[in-house]
Tab-separated table of N, CA and C in Angstrom:
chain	number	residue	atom	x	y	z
R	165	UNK	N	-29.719	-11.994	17.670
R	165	UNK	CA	-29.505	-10.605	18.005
R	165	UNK	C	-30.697	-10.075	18.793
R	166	UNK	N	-30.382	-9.355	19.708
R	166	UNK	CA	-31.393	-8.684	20.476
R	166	UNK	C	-31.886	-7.291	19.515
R	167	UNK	N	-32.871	-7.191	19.531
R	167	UNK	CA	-33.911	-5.371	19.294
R	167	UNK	C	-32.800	-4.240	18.928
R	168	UNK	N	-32.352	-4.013	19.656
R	168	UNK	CA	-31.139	-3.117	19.666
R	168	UNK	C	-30.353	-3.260	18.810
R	169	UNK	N	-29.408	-4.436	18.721
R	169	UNK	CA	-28.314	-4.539	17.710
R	169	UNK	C	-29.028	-4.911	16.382
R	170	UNK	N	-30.607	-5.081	16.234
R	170	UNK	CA	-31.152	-5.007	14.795
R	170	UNK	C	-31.235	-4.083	14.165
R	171	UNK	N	-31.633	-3.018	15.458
R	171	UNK	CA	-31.905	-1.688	14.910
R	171	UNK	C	-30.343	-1.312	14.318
R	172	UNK	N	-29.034	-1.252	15.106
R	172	UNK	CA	-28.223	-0.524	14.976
R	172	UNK	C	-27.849	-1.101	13.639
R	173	UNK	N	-27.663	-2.543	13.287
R	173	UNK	CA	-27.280	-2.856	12.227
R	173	UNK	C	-27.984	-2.582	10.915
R	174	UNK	N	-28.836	-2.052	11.014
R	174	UNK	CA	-29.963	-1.734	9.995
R	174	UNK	C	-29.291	0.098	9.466
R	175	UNK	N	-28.666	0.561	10.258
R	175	UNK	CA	-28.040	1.582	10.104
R	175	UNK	C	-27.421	2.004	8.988
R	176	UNK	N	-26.316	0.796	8.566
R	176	UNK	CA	-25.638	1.202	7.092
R	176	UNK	C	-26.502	0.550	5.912
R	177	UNK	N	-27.538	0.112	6.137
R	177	UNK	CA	-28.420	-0.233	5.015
R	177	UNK	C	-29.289	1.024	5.034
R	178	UNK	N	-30.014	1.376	5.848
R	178	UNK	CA	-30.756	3.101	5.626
R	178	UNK	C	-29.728	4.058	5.276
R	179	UNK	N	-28.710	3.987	5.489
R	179	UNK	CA	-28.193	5.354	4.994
R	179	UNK	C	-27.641	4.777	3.303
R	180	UNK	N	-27.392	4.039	2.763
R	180	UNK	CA	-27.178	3.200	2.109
R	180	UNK	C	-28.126	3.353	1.011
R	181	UNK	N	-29.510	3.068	1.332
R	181	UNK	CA	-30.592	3.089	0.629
R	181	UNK	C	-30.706	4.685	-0.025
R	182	UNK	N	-31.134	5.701	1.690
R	182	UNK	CA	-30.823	6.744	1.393
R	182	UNK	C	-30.341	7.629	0.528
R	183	UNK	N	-29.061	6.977	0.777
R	183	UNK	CA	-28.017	7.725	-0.449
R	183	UNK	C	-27.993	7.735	-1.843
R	184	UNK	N	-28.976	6.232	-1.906
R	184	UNK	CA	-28.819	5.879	-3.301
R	184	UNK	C	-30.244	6.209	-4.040
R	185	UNK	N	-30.748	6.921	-3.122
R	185	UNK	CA	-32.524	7.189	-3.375
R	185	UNK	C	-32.961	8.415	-3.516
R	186	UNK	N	-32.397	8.662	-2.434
R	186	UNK	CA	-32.357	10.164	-1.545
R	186	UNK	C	-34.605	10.154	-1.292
R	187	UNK	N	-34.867	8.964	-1.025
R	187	UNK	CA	-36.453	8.557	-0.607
R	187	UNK	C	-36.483	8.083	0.944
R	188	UNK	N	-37.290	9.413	1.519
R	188	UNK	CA	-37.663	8.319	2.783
R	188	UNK	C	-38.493	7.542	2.760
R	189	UNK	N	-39.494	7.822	1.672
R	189	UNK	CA	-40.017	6.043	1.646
R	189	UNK	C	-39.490	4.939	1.958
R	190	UNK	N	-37.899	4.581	1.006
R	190	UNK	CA	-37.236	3.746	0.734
R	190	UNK	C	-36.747	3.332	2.127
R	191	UNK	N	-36.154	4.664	2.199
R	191	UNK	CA	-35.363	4.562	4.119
R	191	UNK	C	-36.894	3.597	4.964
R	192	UNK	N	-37.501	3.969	5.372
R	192	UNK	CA	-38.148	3.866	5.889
R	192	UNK	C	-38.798	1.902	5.685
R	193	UNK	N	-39.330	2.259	4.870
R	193	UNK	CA	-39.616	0.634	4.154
R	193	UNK	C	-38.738	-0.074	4.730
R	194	UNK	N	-37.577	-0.158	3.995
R	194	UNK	CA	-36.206	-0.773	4.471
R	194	UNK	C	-35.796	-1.443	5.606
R	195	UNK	N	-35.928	-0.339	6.375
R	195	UNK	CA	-35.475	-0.132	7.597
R	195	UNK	C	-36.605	-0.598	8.293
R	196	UNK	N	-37.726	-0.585	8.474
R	196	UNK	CA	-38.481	-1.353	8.662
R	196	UNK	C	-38.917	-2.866	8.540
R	197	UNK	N	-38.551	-3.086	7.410
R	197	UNK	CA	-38.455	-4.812	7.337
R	197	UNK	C	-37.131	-5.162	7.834
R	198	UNK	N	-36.112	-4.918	7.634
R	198	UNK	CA	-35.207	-5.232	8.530
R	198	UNK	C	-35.592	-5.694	9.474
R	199	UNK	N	-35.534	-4.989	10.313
R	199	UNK	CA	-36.390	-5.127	11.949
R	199	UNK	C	-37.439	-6.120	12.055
R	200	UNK	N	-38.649	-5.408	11.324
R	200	UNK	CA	-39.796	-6.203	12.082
R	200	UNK	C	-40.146	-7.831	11.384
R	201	UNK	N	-39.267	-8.132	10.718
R	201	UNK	CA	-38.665	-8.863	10.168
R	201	UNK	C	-39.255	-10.242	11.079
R	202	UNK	N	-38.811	-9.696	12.939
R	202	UNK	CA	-38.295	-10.669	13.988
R	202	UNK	C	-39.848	-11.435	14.658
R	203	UNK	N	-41.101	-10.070	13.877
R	203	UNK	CA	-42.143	-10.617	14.493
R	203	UNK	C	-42.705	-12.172	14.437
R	204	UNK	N	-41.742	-12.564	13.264
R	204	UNK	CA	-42.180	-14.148	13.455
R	204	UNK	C	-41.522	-14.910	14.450
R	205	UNK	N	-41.081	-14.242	15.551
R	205	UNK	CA	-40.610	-15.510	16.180
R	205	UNK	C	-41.918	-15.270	17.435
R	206	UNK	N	-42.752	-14.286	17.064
R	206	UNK	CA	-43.972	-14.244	18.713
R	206	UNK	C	-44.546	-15.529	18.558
R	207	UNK	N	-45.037	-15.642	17.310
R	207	UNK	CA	-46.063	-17.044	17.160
R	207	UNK	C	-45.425	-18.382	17.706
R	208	UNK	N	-44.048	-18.431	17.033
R	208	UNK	CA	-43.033	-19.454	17.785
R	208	UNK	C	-43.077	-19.311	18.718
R	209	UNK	N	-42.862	-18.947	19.461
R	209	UNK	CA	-42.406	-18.349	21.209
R	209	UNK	C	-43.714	-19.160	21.555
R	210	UNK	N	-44.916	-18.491	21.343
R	210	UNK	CA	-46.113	-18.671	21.979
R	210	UNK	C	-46.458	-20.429	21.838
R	211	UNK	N	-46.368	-20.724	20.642
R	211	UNK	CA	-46.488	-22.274	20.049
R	211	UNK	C	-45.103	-23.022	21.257
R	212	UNK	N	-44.115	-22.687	20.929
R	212	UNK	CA	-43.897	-23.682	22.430
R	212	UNK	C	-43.992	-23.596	23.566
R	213	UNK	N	-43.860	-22.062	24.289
R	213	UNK	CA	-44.217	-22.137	25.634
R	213	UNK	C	-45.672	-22.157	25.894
R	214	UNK	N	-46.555	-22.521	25.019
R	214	UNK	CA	-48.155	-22.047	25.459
R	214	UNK	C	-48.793	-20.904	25.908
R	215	UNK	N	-47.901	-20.273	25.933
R	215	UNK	CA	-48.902	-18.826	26.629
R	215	UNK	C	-47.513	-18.218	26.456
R	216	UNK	N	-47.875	-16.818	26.612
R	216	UNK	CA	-46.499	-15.498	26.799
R	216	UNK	C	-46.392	-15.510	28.802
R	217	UNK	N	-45.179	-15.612	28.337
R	217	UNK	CA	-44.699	-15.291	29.508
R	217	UNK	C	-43.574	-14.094	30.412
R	218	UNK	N	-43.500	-13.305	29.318
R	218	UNK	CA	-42.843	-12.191	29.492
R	218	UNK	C	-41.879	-11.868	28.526
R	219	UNK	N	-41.300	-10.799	28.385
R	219	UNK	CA	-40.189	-10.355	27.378
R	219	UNK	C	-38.886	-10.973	27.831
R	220	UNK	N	-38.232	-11.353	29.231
R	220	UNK	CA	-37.349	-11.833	29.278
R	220	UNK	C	-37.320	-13.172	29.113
R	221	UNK	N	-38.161	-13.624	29.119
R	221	UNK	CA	-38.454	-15.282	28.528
R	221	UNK	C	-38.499	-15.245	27.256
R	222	UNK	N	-39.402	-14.534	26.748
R	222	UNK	CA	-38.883	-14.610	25.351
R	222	UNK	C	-37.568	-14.817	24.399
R	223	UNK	N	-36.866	-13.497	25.196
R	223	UNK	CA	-35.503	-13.469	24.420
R	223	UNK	C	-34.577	-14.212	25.316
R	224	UNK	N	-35.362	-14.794	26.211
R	224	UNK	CA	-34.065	-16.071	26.658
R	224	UNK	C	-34.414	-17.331	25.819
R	225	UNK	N	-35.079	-17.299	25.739
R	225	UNK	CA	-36.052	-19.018	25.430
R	225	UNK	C	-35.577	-18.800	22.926
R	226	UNK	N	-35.638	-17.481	22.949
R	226	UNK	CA	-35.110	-17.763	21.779
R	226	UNK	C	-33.829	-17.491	21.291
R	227	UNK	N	-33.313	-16.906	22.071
R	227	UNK	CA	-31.730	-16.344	21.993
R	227	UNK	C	-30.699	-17.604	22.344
R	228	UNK	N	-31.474	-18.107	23.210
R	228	UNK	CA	-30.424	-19.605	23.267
R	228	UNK	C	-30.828	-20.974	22.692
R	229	UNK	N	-32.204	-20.934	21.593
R	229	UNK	CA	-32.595	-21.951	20.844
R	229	UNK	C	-32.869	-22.609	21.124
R	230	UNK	N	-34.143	-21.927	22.343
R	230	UNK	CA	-34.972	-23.049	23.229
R	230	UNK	C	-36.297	-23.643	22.781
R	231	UNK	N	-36.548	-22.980	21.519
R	231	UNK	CA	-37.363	-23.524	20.483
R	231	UNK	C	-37.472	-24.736	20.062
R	232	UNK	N	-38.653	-26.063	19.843
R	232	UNK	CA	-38.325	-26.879	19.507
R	232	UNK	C	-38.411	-26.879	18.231
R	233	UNK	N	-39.372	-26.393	17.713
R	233	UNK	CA	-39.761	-26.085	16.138
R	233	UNK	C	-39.871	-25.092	15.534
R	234	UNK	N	-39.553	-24.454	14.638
R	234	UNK	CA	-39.360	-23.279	13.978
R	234	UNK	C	-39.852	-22.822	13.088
R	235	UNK	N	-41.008	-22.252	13.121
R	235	UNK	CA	-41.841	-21.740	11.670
R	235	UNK	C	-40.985	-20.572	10.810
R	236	UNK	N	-40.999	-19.593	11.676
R	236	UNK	CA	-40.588	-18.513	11.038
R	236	UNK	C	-41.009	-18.067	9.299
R	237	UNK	N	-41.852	-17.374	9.460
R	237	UNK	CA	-42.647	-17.712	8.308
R	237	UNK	C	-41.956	-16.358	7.325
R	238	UNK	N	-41.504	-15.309	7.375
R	238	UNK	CA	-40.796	-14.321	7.245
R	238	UNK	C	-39.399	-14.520	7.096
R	239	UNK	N	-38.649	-15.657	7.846
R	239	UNK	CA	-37.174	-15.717	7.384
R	239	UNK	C	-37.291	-17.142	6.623
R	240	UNK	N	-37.720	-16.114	5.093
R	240	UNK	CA	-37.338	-16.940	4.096
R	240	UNK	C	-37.171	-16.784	2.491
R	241	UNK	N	-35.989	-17.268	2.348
R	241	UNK	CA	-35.905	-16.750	0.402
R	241	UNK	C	-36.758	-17.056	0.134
R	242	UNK	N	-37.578	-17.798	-0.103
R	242	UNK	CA	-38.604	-17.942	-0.860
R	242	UNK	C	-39.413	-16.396	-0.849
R	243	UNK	N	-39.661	-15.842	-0.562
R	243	UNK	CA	-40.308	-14.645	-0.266
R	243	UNK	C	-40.078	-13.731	-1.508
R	244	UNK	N	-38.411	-13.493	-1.424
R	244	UNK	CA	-37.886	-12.760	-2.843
R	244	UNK	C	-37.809	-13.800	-4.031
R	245	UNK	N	-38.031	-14.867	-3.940
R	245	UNK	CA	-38.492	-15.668	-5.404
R	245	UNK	C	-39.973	-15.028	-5.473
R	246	UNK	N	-40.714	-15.370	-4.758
R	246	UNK	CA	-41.837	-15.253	-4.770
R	246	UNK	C	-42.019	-13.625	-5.877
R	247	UNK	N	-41.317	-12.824	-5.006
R	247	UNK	CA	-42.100	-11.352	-5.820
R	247	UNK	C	-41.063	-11.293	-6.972
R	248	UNK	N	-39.723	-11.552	-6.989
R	248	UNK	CA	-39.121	-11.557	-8.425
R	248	UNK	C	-39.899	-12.264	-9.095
R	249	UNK	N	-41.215	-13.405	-9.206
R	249	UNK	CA	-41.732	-14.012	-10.058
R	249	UNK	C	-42.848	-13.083	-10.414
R	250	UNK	N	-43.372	-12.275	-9.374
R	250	UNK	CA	-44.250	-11.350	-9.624
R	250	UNK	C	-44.058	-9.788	-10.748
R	251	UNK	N	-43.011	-10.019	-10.127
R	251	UNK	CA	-42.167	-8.771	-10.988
R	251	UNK	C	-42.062	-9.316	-12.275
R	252	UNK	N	-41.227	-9.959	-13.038
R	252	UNK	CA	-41.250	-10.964	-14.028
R	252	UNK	C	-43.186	-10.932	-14.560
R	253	UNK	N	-43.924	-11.229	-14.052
R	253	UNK	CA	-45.436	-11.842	-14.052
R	253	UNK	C	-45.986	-10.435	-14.635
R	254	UNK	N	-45.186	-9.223	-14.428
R	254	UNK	CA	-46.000	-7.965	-14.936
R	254	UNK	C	-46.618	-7.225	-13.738
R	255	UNK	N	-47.160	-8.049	-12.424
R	255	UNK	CA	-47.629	-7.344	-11.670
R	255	UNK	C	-46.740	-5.944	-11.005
R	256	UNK	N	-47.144	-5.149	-10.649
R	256	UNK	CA	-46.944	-3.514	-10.164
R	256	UNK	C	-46.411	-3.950	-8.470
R	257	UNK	N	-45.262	-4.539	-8.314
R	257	UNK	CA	-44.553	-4.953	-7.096
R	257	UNK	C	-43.413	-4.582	-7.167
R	258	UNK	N	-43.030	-3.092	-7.649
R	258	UNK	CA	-41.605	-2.452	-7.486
R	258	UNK	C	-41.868	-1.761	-6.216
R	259	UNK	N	-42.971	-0.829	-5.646
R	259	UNK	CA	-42.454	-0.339	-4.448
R	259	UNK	C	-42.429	-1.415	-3.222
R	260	UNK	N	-41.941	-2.712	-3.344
R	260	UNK	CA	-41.972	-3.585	-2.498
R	260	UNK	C	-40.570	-3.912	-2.681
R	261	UNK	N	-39.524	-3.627	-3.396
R	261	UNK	CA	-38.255	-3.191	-3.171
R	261	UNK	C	-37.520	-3.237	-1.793
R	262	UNK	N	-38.123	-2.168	-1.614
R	262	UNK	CA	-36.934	-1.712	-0.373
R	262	UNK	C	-37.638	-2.701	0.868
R	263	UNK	N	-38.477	-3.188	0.696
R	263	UNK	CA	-39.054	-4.525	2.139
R	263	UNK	C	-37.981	-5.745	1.535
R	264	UNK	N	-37.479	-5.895	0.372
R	264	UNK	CA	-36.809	-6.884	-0.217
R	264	UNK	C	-35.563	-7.191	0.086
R	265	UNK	N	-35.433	-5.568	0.014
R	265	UNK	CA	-33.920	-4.894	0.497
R	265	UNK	C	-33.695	-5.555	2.096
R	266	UNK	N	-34.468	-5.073	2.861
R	266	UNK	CA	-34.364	-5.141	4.505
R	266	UNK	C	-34.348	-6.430	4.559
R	267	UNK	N	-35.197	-7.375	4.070
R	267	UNK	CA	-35.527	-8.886	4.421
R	267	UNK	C	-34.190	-9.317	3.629
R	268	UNK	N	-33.453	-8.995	2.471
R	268	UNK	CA	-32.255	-9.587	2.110
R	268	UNK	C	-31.132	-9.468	3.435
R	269	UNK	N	-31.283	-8.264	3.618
R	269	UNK	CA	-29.959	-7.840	4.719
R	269	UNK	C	-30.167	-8.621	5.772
R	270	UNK	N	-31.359	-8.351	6.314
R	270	UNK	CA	-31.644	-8.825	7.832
R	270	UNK	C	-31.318	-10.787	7.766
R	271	UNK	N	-31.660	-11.312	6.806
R	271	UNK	CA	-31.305	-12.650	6.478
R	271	UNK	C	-30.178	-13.121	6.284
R	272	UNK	N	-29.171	-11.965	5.568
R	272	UNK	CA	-27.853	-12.257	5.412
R	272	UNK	C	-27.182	-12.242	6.456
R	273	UNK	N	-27.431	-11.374	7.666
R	273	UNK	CA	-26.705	-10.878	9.234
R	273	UNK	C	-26.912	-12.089	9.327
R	274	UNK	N	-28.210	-12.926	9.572
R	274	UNK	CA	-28.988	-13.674	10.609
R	274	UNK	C	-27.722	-15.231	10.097
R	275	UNK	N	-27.870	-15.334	8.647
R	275	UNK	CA	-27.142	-16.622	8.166
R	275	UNK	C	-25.553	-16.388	8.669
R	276	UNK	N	-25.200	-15.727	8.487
R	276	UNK	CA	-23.728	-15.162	9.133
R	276	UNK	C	-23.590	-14.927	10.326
R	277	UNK	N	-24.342	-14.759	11.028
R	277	UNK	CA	-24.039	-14.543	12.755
R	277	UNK	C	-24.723	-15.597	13.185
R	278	UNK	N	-25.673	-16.524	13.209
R	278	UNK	CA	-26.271	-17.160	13.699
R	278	UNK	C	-26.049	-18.566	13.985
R	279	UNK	N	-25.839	-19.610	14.741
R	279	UNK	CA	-25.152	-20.850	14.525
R	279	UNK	C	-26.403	-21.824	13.772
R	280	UNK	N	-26.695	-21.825	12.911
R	280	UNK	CA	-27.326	-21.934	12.602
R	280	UNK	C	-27.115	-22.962	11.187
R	281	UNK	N	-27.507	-23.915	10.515
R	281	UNK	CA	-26.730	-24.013	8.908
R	281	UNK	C	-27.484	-22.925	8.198
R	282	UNK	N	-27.368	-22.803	7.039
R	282	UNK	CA	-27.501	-21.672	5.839
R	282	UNK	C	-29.074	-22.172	5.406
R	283	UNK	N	-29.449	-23.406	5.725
R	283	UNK	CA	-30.492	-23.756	5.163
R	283	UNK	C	-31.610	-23.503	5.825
R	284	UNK	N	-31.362	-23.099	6.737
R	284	UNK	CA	-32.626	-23.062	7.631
R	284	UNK	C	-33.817	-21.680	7.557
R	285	UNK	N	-32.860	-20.917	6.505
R	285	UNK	CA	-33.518	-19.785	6.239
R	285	UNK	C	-34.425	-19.878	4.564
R	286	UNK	N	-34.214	-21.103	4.465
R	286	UNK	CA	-35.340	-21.499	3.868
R	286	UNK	C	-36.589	-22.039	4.081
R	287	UNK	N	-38.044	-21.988	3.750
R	287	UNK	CA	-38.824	-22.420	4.454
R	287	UNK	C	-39.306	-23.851	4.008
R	288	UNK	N	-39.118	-23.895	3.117
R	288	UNK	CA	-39.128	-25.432	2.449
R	288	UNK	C	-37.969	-26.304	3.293
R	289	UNK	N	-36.933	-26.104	3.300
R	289	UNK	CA	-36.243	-26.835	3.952
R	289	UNK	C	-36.860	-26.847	5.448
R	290	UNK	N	-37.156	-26.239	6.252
R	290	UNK	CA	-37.465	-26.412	7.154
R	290	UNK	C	-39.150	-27.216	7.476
R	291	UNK	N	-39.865	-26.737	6.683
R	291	UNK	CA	-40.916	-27.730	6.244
R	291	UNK	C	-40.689	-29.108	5.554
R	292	UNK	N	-39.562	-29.331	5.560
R	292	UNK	CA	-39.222	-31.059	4.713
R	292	UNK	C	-38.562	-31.785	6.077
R	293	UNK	N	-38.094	-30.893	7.234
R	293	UNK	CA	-37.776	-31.267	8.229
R	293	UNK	C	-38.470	-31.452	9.543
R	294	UNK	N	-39.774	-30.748	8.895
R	294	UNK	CA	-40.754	-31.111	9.900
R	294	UNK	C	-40.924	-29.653	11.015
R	295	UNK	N	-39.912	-28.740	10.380
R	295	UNK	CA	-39.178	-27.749	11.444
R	295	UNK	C	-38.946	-27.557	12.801
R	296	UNK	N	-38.291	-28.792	12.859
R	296	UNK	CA	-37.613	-29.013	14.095
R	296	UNK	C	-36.423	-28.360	13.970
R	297	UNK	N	-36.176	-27.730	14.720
R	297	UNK	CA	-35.657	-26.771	15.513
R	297	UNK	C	-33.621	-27.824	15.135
R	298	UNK	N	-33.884	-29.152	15.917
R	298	UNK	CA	-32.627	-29.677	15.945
R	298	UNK	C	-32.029	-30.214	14.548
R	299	UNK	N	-32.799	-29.983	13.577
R	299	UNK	CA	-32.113	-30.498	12.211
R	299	UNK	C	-31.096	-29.128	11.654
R	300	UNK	N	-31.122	-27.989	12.149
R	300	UNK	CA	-30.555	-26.784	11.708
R	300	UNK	C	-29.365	-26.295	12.715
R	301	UNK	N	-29.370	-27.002	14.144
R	301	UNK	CA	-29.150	-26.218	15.049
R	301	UNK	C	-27.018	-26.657	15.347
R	302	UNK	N	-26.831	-27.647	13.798
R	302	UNK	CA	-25.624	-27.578	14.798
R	302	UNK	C	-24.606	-26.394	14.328
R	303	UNK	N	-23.896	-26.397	15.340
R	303	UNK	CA	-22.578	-25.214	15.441
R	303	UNK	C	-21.949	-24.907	13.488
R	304	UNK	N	-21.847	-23.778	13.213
R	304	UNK	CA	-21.142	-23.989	11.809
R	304	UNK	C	-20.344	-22.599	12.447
R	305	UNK	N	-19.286	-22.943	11.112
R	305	UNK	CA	-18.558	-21.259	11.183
R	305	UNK	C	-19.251	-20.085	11.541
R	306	UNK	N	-19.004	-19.103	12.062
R	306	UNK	CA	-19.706	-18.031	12.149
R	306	UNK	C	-19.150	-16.749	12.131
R	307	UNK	N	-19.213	-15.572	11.462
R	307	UNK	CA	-18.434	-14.507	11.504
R	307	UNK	C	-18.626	-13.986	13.526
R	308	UNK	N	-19.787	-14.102	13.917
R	308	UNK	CA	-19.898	-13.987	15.330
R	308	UNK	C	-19.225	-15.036	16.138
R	309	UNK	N	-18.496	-15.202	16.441
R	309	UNK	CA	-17.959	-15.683	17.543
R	309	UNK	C	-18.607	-16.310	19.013
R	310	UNK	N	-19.489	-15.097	18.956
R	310	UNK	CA	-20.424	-15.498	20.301
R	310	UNK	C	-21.392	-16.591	19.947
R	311	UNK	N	-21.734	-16.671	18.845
R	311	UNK	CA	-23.095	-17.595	18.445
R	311	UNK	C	-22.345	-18.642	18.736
R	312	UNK	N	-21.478	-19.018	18.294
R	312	UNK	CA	-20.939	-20.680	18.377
R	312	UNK	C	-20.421	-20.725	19.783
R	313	UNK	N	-20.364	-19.898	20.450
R	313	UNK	CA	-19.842	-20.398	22.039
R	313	UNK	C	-21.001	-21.178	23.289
């Protein structure tokens, strides 16, 4: 997904949150990890092309999975194990909620629209693969249509 359709889709999760909060903290948080969610793909970007080379390279070079290897250090469950263990552990990691919230959603779009397998949004799996890029990349069902074309 491009910037735009992150933002827009992030839409019925803020009002969502909203409603159920009535906190712009929450909104805000939320709606924020959603989104910026995507900053892990700069380091990628940069790690294979060597240098930045512009915004339309960017979102060409990752929009069509011109990546050879894939860190993505942010799209990953492990993240919400991680603080549900914290939570569990006693530590004071409830207003980290609604970043939980956004990173659930934004992961769920990404596994569902993305041609992608389901596993790849793990980071262990992708670290047992060396995260190459081509162990994740073949075609699966997709509620998007466009991804698999």
């Amino acid at each position: 997904m491009r910037l735009t359709s992150h933002v827009m889709a992030a839409i019925p999760l803020s009002l969502g949150i909203f409603l159920s909060t009535g906190s712009w903290y929450a909104l805000g948080l939320a709606t924020a990890s959603s989104v910026l969610i995507d900053v892990d793909h700069l380091p990628d970007y940069v790690y294979h092309r060597g240098c930045w080379r512009g915004i339309q390279d960017f979102f060409d070079t990752c929009n069509g999975c011109g990546l050879v290897r894939t860190f993505l250090v942010f799209h990953s469950w492990e993240w919400l194990i991680v603080w549900g263990l914290l939570s569990v552990g006693g530590l004071p990691v409830g207003f980290l909620w609604p970043v939980a919230a956004g990173m659930v959603y934004h992961l769920a779009l990404d596994t569902a629209s993305n041609a992608v397998r389901p596993s790849f949004y793990w980071f262990s799996c992708r670290a047992l693969r060396g995260f190459k890029q081509s162990h994740f990349s073949e075609v699966k069902t997709s509620l998007n249509p466009a991804a698999t074309a």
